[in-house]
CSV table of C-alpha atoms in Angstrom, one decimal:
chain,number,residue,atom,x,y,z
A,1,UNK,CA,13.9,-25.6,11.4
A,2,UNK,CA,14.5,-22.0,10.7
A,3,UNK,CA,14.6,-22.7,7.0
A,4,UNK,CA,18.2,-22.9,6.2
A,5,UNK,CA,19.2,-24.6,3.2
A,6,UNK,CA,21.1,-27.8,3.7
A,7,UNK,CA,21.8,-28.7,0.3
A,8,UNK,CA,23.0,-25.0,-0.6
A,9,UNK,CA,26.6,-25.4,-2.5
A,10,UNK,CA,29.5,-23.0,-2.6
A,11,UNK,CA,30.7,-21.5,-5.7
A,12,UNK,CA,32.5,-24.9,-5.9
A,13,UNK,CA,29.9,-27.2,-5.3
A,14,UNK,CA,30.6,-27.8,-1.4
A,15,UNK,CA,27.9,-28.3,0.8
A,16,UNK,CA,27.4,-27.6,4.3
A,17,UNK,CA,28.4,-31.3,5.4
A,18,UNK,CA,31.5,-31.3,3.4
A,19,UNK,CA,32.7,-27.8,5.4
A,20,UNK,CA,31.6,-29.5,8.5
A,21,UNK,CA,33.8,-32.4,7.5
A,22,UNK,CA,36.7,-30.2,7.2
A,23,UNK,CA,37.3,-30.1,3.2
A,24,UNK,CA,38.9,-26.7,2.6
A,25,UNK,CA,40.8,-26.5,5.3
A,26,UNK,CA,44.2,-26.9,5.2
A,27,UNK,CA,46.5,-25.9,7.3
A,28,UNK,CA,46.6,-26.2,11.2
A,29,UNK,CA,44.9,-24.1,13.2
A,30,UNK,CA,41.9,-22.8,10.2
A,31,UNK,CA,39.9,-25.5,11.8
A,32,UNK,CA,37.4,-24.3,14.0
A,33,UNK,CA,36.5,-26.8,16.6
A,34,UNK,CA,36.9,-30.2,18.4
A,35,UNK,CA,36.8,-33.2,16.5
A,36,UNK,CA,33.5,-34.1,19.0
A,37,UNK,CA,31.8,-30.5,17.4
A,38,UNK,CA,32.8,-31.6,14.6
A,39,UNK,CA,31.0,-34.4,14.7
A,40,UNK,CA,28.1,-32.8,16.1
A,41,UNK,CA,27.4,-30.7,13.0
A,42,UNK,CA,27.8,-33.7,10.9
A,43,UNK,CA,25.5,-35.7,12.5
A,44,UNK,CA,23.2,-32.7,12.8
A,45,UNK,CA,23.4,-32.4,9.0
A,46,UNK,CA,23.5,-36.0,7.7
A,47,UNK,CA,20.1,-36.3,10.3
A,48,UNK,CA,18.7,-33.7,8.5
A,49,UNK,CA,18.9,-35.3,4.9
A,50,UNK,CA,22.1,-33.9,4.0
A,51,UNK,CA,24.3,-36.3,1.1
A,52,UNK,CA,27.2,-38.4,3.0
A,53,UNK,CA,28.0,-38.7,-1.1
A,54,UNK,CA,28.1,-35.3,-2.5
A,55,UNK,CA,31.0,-34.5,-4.9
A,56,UNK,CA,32.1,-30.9,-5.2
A,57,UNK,CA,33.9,-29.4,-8.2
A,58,UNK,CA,37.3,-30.3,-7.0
A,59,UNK,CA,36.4,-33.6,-6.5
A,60,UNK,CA,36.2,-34.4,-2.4
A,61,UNK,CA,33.7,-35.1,-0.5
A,62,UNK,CA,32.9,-35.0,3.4
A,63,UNK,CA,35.0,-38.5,3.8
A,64,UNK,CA,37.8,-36.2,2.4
A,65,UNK,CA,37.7,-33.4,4.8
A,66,UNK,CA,37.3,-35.9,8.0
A,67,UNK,CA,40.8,-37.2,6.3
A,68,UNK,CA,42.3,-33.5,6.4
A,69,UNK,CA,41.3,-33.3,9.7
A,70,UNK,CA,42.2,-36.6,10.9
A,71,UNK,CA,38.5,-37.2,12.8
A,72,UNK,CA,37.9,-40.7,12.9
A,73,UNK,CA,34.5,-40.3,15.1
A,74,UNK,CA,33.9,-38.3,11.6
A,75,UNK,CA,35.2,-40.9,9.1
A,76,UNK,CA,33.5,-43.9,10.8
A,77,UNK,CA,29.9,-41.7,11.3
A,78,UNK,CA,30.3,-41.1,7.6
A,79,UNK,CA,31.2,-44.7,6.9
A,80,UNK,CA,28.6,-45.8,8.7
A,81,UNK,CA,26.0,-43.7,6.6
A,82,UNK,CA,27.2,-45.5,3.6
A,83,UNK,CA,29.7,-43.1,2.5
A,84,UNK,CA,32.3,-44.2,-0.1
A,85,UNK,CA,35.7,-44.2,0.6
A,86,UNK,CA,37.8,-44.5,-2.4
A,87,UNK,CA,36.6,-41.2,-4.2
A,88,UNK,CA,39.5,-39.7,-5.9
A,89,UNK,CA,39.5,-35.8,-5.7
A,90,UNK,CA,41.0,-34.0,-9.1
A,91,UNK,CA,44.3,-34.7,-7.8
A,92,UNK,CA,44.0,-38.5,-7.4
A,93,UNK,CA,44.0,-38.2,-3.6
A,94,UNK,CA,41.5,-40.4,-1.7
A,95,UNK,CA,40.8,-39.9,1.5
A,96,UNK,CA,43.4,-42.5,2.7
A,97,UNK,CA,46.0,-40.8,0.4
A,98,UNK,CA,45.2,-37.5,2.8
A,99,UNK,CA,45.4,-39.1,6.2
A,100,UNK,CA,48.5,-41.4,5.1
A,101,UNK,CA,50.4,-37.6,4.5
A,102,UNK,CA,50.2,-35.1,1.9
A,103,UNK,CA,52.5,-32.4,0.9
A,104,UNK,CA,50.9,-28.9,0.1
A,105,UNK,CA,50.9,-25.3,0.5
A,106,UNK,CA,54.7,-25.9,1.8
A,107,UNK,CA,52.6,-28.0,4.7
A,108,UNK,CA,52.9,-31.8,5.6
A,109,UNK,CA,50.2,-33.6,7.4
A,110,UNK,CA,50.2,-36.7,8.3
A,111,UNK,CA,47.3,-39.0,9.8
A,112,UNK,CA,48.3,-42.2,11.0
A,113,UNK,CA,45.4,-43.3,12.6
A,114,UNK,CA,43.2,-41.9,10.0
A,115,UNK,CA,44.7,-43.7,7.6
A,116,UNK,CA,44.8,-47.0,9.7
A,117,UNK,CA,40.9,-46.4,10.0
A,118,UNK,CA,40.4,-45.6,6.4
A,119,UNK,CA,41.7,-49.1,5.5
A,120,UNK,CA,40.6,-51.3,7.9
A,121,UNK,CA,36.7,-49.4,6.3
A,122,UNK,CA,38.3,-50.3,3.0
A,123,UNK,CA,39.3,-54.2,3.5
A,124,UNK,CA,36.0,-54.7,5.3
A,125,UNK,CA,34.1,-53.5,1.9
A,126,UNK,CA,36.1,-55.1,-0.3
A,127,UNK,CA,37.8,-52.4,-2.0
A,128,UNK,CA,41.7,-52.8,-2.4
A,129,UNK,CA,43.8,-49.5,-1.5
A,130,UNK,CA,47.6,-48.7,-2.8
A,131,UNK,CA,50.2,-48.1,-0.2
A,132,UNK,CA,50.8,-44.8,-2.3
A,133,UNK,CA,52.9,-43.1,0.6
A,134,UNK,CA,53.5,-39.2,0.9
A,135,UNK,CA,51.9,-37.4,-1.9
A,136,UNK,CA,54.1,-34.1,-2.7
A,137,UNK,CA,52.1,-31.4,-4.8
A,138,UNK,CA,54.0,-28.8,-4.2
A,139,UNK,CA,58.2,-29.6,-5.1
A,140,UNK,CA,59.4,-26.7,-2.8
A,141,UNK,CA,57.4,-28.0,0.2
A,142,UNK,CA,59.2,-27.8,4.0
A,143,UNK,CA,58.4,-30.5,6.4
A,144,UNK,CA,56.6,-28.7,9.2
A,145,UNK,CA,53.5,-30.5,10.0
A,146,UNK,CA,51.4,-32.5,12.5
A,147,UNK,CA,51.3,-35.9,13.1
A,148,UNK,CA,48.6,-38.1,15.2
């Protein structure tokens, strides 16, 4: 209402949902937030026109950052609001790829249900996902991460 710009991008084509969602964050503990905030800003945003489809530079989108996060109040409100769910990011991770458990920055997380979710979206649109396992971008990665 104050006149903030909802559909203002980063320098890497991230929007304000996106953030919300959680992309760029990654690594416990840089999340600001419960997952029911979280899901207050997204509605919040979304209500106020904001793209559940938006692609930044690197290739994710808000779906992708609920994944990170392993919100899925987040990935079902954005599921809901017609947001696709096999968007590869420059990687080749989709959002399923993320929650099923990804190796980077010498940091696993894993997402169980997220990933559970993400499919059971997946199946019920039609779409066929690859039991692609743990991703490992970084070779010299430690196991030292979350699980839910």
């Amino acid at each position: 209402e104050p006149g903030a710009d909802l559909h203002a991008k980063t320098a890497e084509g991230t929007t304000a949902l996106m953030l919300a969602a959680g992309v760029a964050i990654f690594n416990e503990g840089d999340d600001a937030g419960t997952e029911a905030e979280t899901l207050q800003a997204v509605r919040l945003l979304v209500g106020r026109g904001a793209d559940v489809n938006t692609i930044d530079d690197n290739g994710e989108t808000a779906v992708h950052g609920a994944a990170y996060r392993g919100h899925n109040s987040v990935v079902q409100y954005l599921a809901d609001h017609q947001a696709k769910l096999d968007v590869k990011n420059r990687i080749g991770w989709t959002p399923v790829t993320i929650a099923d458990g990804v190796l980077y920055a010498e940091f696993f997380k894993q997402h169980r249900d997220t990933a559970a979710l993400l499919r059971q979206l997946l199946k019920e649109r039609g779409i066929a996902v690859e039991d692609a396992g743990i991703v490992n971008q970084d070779p010299r990665a430690r196991t030292r991460g979350s699980e839910r």
